[in-house]
Coordinates of C-alpha atoms in Angstrom, one line a residue:
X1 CA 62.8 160.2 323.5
X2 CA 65.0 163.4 323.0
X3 CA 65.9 163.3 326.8
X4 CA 66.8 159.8 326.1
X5 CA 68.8 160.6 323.8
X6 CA 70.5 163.8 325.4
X7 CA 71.2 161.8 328.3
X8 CA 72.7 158.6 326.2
X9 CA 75.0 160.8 323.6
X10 CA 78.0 160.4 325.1
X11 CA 77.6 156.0 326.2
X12 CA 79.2 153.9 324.5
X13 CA 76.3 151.4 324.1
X14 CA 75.4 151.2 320.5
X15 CA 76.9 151.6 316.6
X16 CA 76.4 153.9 314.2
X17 CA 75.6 151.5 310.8
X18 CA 78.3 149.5 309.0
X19 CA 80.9 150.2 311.1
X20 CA 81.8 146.6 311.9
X21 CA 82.7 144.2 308.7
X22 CA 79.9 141.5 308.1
X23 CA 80.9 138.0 308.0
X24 CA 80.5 136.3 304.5
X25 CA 77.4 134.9 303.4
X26 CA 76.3 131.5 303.7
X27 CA 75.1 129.1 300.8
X28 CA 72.0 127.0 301.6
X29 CA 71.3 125.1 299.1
X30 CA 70.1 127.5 296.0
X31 CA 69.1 129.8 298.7
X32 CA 72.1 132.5 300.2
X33 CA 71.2 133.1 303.1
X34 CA 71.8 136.7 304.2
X35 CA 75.3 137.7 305.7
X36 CA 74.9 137.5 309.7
X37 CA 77.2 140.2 311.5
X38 CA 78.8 138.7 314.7
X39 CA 80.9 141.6 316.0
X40 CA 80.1 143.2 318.9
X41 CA 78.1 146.1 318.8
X42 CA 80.2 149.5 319.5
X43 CA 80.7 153.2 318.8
X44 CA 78.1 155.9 320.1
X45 CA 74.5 156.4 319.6
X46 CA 74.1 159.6 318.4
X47 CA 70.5 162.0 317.4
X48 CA 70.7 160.7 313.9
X49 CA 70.9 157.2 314.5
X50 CA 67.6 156.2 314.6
X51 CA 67.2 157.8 311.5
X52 CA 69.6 156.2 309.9
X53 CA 68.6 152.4 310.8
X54 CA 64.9 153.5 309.5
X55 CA 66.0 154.7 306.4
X56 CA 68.2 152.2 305.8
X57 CA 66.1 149.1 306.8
X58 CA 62.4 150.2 305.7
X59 CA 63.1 149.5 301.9
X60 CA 63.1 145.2 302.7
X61 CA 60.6 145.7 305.0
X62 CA 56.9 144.1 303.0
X63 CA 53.3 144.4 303.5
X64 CA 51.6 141.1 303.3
X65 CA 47.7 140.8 302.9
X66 CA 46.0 137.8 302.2
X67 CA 42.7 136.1 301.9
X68 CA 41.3 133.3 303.9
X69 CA 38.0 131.4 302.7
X70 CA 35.6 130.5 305.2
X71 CA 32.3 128.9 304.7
X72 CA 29.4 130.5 306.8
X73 CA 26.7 129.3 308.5
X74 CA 22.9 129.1 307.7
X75 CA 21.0 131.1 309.6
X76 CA 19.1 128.1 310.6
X77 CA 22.6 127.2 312.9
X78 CA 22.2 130.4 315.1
X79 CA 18.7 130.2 316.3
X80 CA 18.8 126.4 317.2
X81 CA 17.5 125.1 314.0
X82 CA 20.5 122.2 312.1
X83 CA 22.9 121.4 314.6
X84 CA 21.6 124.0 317.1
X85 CA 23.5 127.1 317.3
X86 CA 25.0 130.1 320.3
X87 CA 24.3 133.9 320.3
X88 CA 28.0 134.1 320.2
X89 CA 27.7 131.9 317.1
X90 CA 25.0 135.0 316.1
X91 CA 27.6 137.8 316.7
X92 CA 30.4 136.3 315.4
X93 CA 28.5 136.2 311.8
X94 CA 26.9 139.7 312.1
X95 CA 29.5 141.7 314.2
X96 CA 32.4 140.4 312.2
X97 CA 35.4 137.9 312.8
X98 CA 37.9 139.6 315.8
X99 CA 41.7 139.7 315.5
X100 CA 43.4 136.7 314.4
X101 CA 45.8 135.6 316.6
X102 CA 49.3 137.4 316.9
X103 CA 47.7 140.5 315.3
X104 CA 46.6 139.8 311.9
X105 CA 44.0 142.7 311.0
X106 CA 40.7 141.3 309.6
X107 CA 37.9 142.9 307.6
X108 CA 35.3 140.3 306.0
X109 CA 33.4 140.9 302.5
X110 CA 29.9 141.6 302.7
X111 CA 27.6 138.6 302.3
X112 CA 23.7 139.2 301.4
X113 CA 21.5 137.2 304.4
X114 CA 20.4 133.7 303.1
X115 CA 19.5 130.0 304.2
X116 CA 22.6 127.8 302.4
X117 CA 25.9 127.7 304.0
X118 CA 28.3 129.9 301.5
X119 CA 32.2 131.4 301.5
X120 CA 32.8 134.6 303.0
X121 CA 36.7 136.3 302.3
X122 CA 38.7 137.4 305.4
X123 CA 41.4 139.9 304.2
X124 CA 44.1 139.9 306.8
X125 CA 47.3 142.4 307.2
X126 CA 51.1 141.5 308.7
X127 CA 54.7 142.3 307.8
X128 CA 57.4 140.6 306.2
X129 CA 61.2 140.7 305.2
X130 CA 62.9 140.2 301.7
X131 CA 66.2 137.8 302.8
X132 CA 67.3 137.2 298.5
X133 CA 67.2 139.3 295.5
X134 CA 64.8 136.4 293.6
X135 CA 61.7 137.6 296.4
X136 CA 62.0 135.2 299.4
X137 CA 60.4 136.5 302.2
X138 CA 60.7 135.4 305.8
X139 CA 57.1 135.9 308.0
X140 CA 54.8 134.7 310.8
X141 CA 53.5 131.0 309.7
X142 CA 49.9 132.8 310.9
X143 CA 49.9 135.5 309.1
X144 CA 49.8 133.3 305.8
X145 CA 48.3 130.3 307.3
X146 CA 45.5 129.1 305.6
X147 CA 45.5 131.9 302.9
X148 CA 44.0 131.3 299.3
X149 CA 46.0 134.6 298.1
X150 CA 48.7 136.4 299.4
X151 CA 49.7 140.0 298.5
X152 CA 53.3 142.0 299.1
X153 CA 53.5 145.6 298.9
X154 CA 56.6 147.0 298.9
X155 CA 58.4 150.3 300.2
X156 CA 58.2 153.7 298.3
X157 CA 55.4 152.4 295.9
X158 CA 52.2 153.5 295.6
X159 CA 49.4 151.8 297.7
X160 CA 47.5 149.5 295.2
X161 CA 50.5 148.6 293.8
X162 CA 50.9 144.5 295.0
X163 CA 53.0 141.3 294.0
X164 CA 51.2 138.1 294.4
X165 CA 53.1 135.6 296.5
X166 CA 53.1 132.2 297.2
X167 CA 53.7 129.5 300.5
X168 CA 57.4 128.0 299.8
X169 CA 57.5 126.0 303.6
X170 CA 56.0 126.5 306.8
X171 CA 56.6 125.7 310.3
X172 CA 54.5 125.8 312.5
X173 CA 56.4 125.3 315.9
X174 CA 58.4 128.4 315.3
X175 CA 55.6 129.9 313.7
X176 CA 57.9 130.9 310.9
X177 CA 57.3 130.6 307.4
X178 CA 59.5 131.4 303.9
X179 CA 57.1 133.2 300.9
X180 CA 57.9 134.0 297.1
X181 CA 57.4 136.4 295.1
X182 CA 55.2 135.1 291.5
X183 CA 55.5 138.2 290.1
X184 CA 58.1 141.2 290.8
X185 CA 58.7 144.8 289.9
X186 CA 61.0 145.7 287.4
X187 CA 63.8 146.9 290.2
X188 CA 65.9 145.4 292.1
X189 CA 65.2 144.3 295.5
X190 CA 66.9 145.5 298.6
X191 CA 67.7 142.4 301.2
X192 CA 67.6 142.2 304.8
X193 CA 70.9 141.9 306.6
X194 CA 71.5 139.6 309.7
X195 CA 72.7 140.2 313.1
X196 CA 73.3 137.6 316.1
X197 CA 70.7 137.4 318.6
X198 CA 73.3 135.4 320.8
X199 CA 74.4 138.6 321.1
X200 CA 72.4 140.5 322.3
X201 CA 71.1 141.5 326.1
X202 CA 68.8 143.3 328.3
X203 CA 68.8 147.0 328.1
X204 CA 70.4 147.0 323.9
X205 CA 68.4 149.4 321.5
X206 CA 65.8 147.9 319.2
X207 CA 63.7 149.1 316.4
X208 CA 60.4 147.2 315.1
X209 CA 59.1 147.8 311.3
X210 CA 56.1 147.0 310.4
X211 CA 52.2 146.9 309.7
X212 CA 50.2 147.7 312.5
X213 CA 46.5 148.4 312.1
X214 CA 47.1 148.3 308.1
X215 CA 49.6 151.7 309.2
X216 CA 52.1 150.9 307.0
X217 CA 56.1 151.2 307.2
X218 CA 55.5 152.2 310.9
X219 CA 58.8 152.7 313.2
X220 CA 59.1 151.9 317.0
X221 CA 61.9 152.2 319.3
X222 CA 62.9 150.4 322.4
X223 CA 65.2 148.2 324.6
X224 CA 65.5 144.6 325.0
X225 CA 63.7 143.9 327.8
X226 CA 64.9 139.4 328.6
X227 CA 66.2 137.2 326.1
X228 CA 65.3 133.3 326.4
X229 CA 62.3 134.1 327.3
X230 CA 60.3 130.6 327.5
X231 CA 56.9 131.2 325.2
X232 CA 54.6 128.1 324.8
X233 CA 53.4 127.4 321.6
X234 CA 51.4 124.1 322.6
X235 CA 51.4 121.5 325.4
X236 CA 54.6 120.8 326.2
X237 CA 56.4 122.3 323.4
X238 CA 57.8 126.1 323.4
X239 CA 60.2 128.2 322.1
X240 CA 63.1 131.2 323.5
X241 CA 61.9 134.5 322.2
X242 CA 63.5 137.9 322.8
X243 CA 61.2 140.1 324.8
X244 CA 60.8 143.9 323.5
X245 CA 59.3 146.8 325.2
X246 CA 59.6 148.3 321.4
X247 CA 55.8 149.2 320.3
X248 CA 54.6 145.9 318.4
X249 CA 50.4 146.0 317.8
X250 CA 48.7 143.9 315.2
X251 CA 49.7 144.0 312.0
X252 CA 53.9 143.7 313.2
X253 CA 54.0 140.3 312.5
X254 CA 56.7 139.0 311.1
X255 CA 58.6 142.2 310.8
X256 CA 61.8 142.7 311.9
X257 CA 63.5 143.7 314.8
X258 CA 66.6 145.5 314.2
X259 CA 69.7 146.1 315.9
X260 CA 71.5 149.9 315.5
X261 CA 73.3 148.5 312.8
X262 CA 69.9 147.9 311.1
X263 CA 70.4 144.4 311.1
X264 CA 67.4 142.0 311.9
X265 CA 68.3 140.4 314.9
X266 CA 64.1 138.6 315.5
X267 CA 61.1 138.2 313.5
X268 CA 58.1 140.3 315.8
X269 CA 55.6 137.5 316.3
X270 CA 53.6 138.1 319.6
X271 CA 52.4 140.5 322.3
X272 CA 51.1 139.9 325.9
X273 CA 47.4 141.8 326.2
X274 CA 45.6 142.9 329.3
X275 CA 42.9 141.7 328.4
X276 CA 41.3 145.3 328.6
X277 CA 43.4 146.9 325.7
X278 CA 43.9 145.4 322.1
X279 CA 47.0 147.0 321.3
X280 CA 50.7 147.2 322.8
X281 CA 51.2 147.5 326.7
X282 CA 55.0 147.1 326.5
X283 CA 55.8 143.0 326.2
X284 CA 56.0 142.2 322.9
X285 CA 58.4 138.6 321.2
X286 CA 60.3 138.2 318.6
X287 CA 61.6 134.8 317.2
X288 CA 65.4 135.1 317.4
X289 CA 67.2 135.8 314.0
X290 CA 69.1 132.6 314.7
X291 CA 66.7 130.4 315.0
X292 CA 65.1 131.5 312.1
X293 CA 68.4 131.4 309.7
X294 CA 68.8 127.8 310.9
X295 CA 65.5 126.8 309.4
X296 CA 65.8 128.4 306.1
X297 CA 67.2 125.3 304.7
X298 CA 64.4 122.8 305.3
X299 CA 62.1 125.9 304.5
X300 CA 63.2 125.8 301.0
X301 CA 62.2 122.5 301.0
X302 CA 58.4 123.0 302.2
X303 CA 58.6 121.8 305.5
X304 CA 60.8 121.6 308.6
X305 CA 62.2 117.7 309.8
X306 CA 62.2 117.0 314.0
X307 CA 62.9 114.3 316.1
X308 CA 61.4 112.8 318.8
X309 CA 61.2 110.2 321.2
X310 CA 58.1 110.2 322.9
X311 CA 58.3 111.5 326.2
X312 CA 57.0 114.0 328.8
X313 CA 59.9 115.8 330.6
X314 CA 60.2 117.7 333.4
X315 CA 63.1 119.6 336.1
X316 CA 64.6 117.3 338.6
X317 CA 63.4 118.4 341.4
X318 CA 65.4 121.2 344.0
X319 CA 65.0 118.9 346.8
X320 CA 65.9 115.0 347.1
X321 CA 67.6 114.7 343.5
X322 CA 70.4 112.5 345.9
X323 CA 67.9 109.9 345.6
X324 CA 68.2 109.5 341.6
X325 CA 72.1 109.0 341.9
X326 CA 72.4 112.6 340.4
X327 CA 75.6 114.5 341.9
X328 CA 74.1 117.6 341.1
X329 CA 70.6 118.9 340.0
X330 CA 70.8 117.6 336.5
X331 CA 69.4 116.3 333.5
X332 CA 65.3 115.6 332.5
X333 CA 63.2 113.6 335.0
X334 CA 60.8 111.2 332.3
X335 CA 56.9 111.6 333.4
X336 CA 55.5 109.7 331.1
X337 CA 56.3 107.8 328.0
X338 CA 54.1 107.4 325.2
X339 CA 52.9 103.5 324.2
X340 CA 54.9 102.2 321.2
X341 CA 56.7 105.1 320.8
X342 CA 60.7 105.2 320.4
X343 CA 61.4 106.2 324.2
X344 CA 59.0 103.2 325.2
X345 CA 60.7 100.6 322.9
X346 CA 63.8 101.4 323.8
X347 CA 62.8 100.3 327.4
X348 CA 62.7 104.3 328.8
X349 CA 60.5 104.7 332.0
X350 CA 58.6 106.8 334.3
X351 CA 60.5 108.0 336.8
X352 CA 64.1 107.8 335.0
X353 CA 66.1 110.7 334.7
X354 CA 68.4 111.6 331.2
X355 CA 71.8 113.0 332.3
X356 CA 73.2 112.4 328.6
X357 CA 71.7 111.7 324.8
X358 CA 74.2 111.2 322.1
X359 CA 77.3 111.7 324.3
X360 CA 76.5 115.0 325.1
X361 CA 75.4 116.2 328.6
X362 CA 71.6 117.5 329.5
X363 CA 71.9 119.8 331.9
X364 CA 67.6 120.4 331.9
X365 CA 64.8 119.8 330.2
X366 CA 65.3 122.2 327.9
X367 CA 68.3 121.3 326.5
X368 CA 67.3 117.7 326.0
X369 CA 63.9 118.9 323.8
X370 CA 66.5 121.2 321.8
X371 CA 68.6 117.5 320.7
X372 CA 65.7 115.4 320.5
X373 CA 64.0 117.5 317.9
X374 CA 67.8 118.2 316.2
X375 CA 68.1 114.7 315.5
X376 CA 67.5 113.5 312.4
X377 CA 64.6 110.5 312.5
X378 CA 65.7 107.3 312.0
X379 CA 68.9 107.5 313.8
X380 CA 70.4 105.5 316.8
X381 CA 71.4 107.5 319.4
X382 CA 72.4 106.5 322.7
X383 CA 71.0 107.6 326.0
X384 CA 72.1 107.3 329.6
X385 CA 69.8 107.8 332.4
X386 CA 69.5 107.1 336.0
X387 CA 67.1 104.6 337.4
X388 CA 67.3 103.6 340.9
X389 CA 70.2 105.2 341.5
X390 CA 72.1 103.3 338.9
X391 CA 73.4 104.5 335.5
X392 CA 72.4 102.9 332.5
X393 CA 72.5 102.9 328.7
X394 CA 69.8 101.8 326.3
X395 CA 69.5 102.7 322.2
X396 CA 66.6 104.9 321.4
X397 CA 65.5 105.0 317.5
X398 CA 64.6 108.2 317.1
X399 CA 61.0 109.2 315.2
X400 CA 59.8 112.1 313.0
X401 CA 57.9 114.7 315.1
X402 CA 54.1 115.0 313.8
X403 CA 53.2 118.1 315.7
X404 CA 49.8 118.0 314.6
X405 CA 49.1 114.4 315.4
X406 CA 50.8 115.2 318.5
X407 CA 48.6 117.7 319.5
X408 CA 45.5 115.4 318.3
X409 CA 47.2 113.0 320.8
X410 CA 46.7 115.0 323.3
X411 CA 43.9 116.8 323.1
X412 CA 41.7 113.4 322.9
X413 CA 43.8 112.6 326.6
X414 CA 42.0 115.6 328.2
X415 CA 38.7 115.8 326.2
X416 CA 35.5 116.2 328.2
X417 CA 34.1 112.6 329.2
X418 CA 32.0 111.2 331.8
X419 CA 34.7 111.3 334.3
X420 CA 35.3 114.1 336.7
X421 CA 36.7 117.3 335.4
X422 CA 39.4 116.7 338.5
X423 CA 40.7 113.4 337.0
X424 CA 43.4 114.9 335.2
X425 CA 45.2 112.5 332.2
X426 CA 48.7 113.9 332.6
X427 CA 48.8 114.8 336.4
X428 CA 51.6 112.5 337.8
X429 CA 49.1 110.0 339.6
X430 CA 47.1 113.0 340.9
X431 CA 43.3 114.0 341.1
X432 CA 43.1 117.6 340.8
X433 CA 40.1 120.6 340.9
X434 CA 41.1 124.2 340.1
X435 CA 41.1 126.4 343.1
X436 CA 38.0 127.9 343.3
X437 CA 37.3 131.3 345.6
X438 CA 34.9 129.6 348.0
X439 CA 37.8 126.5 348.2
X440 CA 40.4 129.4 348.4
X441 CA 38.6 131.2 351.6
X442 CA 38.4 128.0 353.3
X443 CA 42.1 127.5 353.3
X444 CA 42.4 130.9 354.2
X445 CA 44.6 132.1 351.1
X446 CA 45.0 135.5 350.4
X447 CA 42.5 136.7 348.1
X448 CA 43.4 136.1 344.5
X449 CA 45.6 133.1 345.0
X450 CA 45.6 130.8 342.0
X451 CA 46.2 126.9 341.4
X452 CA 45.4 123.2 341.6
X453 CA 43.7 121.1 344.6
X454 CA 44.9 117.8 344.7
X455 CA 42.3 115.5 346.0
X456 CA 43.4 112.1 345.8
X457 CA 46.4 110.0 344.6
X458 CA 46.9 107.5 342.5
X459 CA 49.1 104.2 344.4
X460 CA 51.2 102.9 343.7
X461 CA 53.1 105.6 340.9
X462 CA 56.5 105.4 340.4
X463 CA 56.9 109.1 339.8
X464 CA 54.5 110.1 342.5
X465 CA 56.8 107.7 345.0
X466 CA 59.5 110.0 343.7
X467 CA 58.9 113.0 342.5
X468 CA 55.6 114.1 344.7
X469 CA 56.3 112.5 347.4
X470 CA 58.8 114.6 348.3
X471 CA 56.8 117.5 347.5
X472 CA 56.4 120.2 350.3
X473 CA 52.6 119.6 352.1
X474 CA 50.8 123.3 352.9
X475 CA 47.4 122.3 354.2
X476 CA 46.0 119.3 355.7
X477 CA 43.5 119.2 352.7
X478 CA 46.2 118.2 350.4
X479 CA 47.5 121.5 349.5
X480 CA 51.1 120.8 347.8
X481 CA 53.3 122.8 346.1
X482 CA 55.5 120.8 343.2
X483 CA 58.0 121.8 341.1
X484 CA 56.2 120.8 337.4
X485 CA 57.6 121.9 333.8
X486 CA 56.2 119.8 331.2
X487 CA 57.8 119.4 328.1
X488 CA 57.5 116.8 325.3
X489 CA 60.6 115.6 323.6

């Protein structure tokens, strides 16, 4: 780091902090939202900088631990007695409950051995910001999900010293979610300030603060490494996250990631593992800033409002898009439509392709998802769309997102049956099999080689007539290779 530093005194890549004027803050609702600092970041960094940001943003910066409830199993259960049972079932209950996802830290209560199913406590650890001077604090939805008590320690006090907290909304597509304080110290709290993660790019200085492995107020340092960085939460549904190669382990969710200004420009929420190593191998996410101040609104309400239209989106493809009227290779090709939904009453088909919704252009299938779910439910919003090469306009009510039902939806689509594991539900008129390594030799791929075997199709399928069929063929056996992006809107 000091030959970092040596070499980057004298850029001009970075501010000291406050040297830019913040722009005033915004009132949402009873909530004021924290001042969000626009201007572009200048001036040079300097050995003290780093210093600086940490002791100026550690004092908002919260421990959060909370409880979870979970009833245990009779013994009876792991050795095949009522309902059967696994050895991992056996390990899991002796060995103790791994990570929780996104790096919560987990210790569980001891229970004495018995016969009758019973509760067992799960304490788990993350990280937290204070965003108003009443004790609002922005998190990870999963690091309070599900808890039956939440605990904030704050900066500069001694260790047992914690302020119960409770769940003011959650969402759980963002995996974001607004706490309160129920009982505070007798001092006033320091707040967060906000930067714009619009503005920032590959190669900008970070710093992460947080909880990892329960070690507390722990500083990292390091560049961003992408922005927009597409990170599925879910079938068909994902958000843009900032990528960091800033040290985030268990523990960092939902702390901040600051800009040199100290200002929180993402929420930490997620790392990539090898599989082979628990902790931080250098691609960590963050939620942007911005995405998170737009949701504090409905947060303060308890939950978070989407639209949707019932549809399964994907790119137009590279090749052929002539062939839907398009001029250029734009807008959302429709793959499916779900029965009775708003898309399907409106008289929206398979095989249609969106170049506009509510007079404003979609360029991808990104962008369309992004207006779908901005739309408030209920309203009339006009689409255009190609369909046989022809433009047309149709009125499509749109309907409140369930994201759980919608992932209920699904899942029951693909759930194991009697049918072939290769009959996929959501496959574009396809039968596929994974690629297995015998399958793989026989087609002489190079060792390693990953993917789908189609083995039969489906006639006649509209989007198969369009979208597959032009699909480039690899092997006599059906090898293709398509151009597929899900995504639900």
């Amino acid at each position: 780091l000091s030959a970092v530093l040596s070499f980057a005194v004298a850029l001009v890549i970075a501010s000291r902090l406050d040297l830019t004027p913040s722009s005033e803050a915004q009132t949402l609702g009873t909530l004021t939202a924290p001042a969000q600092n626009s201007a572009a970041i200048s001036g040079a960094l300097d050995a003290q900088t780093f210093r600086n940001v940490a002791k100026a943003a550690s004092p908002m910066v919260v421990n959060i631990r909370t409880e979870i409830r979970q009833r245990t199993q009779d013994l009876q259960d792991f050795f095949g007695g009522r309902g059967g049972g696994t050895p991992d079932d056996f390990f899991h209950r002796f060995f103790g409950q791994p990570d929780a996802p996104g790096g919560q830290d987990q210790q569980q209560d001891d229970q004495p051995q018995g016969r009758t199913p019973r509760e067992q406590t799960t304490v788990a650890a993350g990280t937290g910001f204070i965003i108003s001077a009443d004790g609002l604090i922005v998190t990870n939805n999963h690091v309070v999900d599900g808890a039956t008590k939440i605990q904030v320690s704050l900066f500069g006090e001694d260790d047992d010293q914690r302020y119960d907290a409770k769940i003011v909304g959650r969402d759980q597509l963002t995996d974001t979610a607004l706490i309160q304080l129920t009982t505070k110290p007798d001092h006033v709290l320091p707040v967060a300030k906000f930067g714009d993660s619009s503005q920032m790019a590959p190669g900008d200085w970070v710093m992460a603060i947080g909880n990892p492995f329960n070690q507390a107020w722990t500083v990292t340092v390091g560049i961003i490494s992408a922005v927009q960085r597409d990170f599925r939460v879910t079938n068909g549904r994902s958000n843009e996250m900032i990528q960091t190669d800033a040290a985030i382990n268990p523990g960092n969710s939902g702390g901040p990631l600051l800009n040199l200004r100290g200002e929180v420009i993402g929420m930490n929420t997620a790392i990539i593992s090898n599989g082979r190593a628990e902790g931080n191998i250098g691609i960590g996410f963050a939620i942007p800033i911005n995405t998170v101040r737009d949701l504090l609104p409905q947060l303060q309400t308890g939950r978070v409002i989407r639209g949707r239209i019932g549809v399964s989106v994907s790119a137009v493809p590279r090749e052929g898009f002539e062939e839907f009227g398009l001029k250029t290779r734009t807008g959302a090709l429709i793959s499916s439509v779900a029965p009775s939904g708003a898309a399907d009453k409106a008289g929206i088909e398979p095989g249609d392709v969106i170049t506009e919704f509510n007079g404003r252009p979609v360029t991808n299938t990104n962008e369309l998802v992004k207006m779908v779910t901005a739309t408030k439910p209920g309203t009339s919003v006009p689409v255009k769309l190609m369909r046989d090469a022809r433009q047309r306009t149709l009125n499509v009510v749109v309907e409140e997102l369930d994201l759980e039902a919608e992932q209920q939806g699904r899942q029951s689509r693909t759930a194991p049956s009697d049918e072939p594991a290769e009959q996929g539900g959501d496959s574009f008129g396809l039968a596929m099999t994974n690629l297995s390594p015998q399958r793989a030799r026989s087609l002489q791929l190079p060792a390693g080689t990953s993917g789908a075997v189609i083995t039969d199709v489906d006639r006649p399928s509209t989007v198969k007539e369009r979208y597959v069929g032009r699909a480039q063929h690899r092997h006599p056996q059906q090898m293709i290779r398509v151009d597929y992006e899900d995504r639900r809107a």
